[in-house]
Short mmCIF file of C-alpha atoms in Angstrom, two decimals:
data_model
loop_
_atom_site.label_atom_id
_atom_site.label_comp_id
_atom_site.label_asym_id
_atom_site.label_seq_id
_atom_site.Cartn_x
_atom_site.Cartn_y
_atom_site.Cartn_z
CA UNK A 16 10.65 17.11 -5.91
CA UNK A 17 12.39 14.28 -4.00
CA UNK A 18 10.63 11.39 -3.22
CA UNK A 19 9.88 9.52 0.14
CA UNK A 20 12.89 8.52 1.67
CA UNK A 21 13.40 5.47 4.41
CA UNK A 22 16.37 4.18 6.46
CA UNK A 23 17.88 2.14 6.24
CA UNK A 24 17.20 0.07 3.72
CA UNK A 25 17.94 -3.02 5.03
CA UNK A 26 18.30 -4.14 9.05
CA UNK A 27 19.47 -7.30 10.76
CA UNK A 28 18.41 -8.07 14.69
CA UNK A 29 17.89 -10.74 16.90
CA UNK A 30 15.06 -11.70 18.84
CA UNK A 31 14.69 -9.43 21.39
CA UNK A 32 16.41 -6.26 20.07
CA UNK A 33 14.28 -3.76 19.63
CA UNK A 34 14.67 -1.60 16.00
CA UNK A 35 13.87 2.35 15.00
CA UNK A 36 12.93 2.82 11.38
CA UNK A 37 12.60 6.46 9.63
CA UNK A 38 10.60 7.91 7.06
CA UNK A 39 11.08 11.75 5.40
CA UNK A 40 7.99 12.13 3.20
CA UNK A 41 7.55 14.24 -0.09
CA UNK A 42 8.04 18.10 1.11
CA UNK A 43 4.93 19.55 2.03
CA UNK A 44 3.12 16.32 3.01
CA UNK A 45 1.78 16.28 6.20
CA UNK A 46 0.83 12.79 6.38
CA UNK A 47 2.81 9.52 6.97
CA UNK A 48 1.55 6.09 6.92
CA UNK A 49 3.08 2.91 7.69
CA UNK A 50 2.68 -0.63 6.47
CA UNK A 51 4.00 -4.34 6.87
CA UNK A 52 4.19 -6.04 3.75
CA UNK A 53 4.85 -9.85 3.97
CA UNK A 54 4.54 -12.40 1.44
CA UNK A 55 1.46 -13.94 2.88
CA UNK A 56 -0.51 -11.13 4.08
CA UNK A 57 0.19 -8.18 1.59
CA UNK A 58 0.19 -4.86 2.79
CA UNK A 59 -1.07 -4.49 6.43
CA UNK A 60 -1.69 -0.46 8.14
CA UNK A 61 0.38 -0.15 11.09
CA UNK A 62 -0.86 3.61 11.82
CA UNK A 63 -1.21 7.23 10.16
CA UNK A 64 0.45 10.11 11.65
CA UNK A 65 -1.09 13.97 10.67
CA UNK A 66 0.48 16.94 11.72
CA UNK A 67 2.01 14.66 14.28
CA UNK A 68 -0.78 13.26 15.87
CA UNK A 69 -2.05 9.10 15.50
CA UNK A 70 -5.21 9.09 13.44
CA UNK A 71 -5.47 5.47 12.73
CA UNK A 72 -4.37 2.76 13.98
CA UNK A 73 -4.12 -1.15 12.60
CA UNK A 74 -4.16 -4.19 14.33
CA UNK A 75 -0.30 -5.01 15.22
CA UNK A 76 0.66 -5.19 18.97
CA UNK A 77 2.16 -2.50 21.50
CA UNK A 78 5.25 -3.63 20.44
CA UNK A 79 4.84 -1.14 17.09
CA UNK A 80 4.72 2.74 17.88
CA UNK A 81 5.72 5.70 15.84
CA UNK A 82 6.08 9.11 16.21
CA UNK A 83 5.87 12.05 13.90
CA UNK A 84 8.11 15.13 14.46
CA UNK A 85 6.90 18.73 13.34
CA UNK A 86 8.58 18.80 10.28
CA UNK A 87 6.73 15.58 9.53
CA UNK A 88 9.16 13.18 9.74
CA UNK A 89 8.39 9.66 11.52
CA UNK A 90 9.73 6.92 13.10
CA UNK A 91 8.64 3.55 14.09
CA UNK A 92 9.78 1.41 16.78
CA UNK A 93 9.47 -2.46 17.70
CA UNK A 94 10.80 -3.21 20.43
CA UNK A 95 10.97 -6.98 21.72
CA UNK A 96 11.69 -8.10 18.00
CA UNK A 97 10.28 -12.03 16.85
CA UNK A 98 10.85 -13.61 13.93
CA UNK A 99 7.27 -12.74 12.74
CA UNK A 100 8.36 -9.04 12.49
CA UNK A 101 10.35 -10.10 9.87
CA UNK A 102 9.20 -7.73 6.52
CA UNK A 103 9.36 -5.18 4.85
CA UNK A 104 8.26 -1.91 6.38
CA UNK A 105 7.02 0.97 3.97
CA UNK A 106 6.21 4.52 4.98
CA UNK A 107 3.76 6.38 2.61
CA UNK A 108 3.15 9.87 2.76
CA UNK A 109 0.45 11.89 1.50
CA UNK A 110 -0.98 15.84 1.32
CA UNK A 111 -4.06 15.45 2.79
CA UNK A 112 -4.99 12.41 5.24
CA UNK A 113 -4.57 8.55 4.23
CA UNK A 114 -7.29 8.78 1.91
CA UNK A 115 -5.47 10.80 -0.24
CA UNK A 116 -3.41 9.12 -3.14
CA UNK A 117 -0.03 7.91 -1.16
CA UNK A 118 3.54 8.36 -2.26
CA UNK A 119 5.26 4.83 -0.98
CA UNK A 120 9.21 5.19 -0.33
CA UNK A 121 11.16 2.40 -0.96
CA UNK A 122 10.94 0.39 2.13
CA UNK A 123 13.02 -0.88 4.92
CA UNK A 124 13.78 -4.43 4.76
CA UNK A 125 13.79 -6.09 8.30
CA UNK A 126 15.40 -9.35 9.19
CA UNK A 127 14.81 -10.49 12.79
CA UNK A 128 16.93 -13.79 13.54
CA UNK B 20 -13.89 -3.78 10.88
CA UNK B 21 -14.10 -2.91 6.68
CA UNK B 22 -12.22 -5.26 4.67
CA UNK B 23 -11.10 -5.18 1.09
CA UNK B 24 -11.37 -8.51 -0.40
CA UNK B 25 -9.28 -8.74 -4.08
CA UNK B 26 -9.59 -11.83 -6.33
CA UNK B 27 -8.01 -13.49 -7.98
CA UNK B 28 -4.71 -13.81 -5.60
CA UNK B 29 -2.50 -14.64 -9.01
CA UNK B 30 -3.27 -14.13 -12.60
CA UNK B 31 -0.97 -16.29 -15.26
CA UNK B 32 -1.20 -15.15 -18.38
CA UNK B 33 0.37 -14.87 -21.82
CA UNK B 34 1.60 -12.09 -23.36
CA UNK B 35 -1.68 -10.48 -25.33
CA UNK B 36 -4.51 -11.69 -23.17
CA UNK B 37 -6.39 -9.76 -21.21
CA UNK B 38 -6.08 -9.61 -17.72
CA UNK B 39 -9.08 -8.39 -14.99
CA UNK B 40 -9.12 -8.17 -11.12
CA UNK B 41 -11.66 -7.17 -9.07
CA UNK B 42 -12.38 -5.77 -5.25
CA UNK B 43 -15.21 -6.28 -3.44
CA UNK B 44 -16.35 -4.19 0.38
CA UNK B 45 -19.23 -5.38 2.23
CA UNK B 46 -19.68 -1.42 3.34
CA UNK B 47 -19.61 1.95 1.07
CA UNK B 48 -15.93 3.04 0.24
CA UNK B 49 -15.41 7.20 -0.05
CA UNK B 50 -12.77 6.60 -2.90
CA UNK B 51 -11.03 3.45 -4.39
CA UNK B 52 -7.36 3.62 -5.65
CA UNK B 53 -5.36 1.57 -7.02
CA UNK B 54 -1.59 0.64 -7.08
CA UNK B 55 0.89 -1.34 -8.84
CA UNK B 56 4.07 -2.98 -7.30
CA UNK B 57 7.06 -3.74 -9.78
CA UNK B 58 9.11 -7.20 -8.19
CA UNK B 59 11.78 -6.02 -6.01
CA UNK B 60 9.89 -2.41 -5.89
CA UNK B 61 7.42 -0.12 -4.11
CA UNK B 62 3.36 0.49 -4.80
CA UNK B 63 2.92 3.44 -7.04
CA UNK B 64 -0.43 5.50 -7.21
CA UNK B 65 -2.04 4.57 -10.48
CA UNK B 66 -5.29 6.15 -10.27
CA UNK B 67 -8.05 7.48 -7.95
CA UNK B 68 -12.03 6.61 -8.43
CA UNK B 69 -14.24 8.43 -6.28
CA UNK B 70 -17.85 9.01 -8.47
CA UNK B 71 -20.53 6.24 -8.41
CA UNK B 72 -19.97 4.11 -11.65
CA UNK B 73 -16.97 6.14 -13.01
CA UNK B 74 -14.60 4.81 -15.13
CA UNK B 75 -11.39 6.00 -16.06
CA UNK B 76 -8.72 4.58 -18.45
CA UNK B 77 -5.29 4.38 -18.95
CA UNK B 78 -4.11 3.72 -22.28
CA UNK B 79 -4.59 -0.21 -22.18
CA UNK B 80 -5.45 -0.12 -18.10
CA UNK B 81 -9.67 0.25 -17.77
CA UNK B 82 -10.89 1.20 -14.39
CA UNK B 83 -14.12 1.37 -12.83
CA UNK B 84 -15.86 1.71 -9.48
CA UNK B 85 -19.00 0.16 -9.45
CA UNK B 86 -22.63 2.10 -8.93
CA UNK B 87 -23.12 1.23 -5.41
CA UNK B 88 -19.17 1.83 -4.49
CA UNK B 89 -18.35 -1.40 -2.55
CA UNK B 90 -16.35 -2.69 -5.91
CA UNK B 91 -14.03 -1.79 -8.46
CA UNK B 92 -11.95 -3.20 -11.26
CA UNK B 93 -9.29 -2.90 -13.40
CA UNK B 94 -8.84 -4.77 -16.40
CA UNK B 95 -5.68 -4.38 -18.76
CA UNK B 96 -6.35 -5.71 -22.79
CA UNK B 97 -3.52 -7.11 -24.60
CA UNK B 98 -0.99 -7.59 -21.69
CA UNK B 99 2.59 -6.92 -21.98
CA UNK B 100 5.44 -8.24 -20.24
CA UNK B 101 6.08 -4.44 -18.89
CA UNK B 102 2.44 -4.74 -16.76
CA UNK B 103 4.31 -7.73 -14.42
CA UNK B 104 3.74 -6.72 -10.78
CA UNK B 105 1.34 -6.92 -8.07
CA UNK B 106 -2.09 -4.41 -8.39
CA UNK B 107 -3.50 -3.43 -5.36
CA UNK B 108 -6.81 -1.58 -4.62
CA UNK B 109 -7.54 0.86 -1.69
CA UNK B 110 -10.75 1.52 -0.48
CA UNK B 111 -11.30 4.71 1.58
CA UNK B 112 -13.02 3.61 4.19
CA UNK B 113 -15.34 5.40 6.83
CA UNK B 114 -12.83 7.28 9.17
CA UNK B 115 -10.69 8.80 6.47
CA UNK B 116 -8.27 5.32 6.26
CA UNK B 117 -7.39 3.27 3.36
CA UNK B 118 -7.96 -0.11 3.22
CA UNK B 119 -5.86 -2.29 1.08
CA UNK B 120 -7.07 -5.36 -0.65
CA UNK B 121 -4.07 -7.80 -0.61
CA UNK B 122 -3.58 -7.66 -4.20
CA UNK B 123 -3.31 -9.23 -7.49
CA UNK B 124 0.06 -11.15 -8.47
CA UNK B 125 0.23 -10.90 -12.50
CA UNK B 126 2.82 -12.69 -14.47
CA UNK B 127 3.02 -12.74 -17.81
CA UNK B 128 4.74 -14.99 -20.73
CA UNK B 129 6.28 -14.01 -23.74
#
């Protein structure tokens, strides 16, 4: 079974730009999850998606939305990109809702400059 | 809102001691999991906890999830250079979220 799959891998912007990142989790998963993960502050939620609906939601400014299509697929925008956004972004999928074990992909590593 | 607070931030160890880090929630967690995160990789599932005072091992990996279920551990005897990474727990937390502590750092000398 193929695993979680993000792209890109890796992104350079500028302040300002605004960014779309994509996640394709594990066939048959119907959940997708997405985290910051910075040096300082580990692995922060950014928001769940289920059966493409938002069922949690983290801290992070409007600036941060996703979407989930109905093959569960999901993207996540920022637009209006600082250098604070700089990290790396992982999408998690899982078969049942977060609480369920999650199934990280490898990550999309964003440089804002 | 519920936090997951993990100590110790970094562990330095040599190869053969015994390594242990622990979670603590101020409220009642569903489930704990926990993850491990190579350098340069992604978290991977190790293992879920979900019964008051269960514990579950791993060949050298010991994990438990304390009688009250606000704290877990895992502790790993005789450390190898192989268990290097970052060990995170996940609490499942009242509205069906996880809730990461910010993890372990582990290094360990030959």
């Amino acid at each position: 079974k193929a695993g979680v799959t993000q792209t890109p891998r890796y992104l350079i912007k500028t302040r300002g730009q605004q960014v779309t990142l994509s996640c394709s989790p594990i066939s048959g998963h119907r959940s997708v999850s997405w985290y910051q993960q910075t040096p300082g502050q580990g692995l922060q939620f950014l928001f769940e998606y289920f059966s493409e609906t938002q069922r949690n939601k983290g801290n992070f400014p409007g600036r941060f939305s996703g979407r989930q299509f109905s093959n569960s697929r999901s993207e996540m925008n920022v637009s209006t990109l600082e250098l604070g956004d700089s990290a790396l972004y992982l999408c998690a999928s899982s078969l049942g809702v977060q609480a369920y074990e999650q199934y990280f992909g490898p990550g999309t590593r964003l440089t804002v400059t | 809102g519920q936090q997951v607070m993990q100590i110790p931030q970094y562990q330095h160890v040599q190869e053969g001691e015994d390594f242990t880090t622990y979670c603590n929630s101020s409220t009642t967690l569903s489930n704990i999991q926990w993850y491990k995160q190579r350098p340069g990789g992604h978290p991977v599932f190790l293992i879920q906890l979900v019964k008051s005072g269960e514990v579950k091992k791993q060949k050298r990996l010991t994990f438990q999830f304390g009688e009250a279920k606000k704290n877990s551990s895992l502790h790993i005897t005789a450390t190898q250079t192989t268990d290097v990474g970052t060990y995170f727990c996940a609490g499942g937390g009242s509205q069906g979220n996880l809730i990461f502590g910010k993890g372990t750092k582990l290094s360990v000398k030959p």
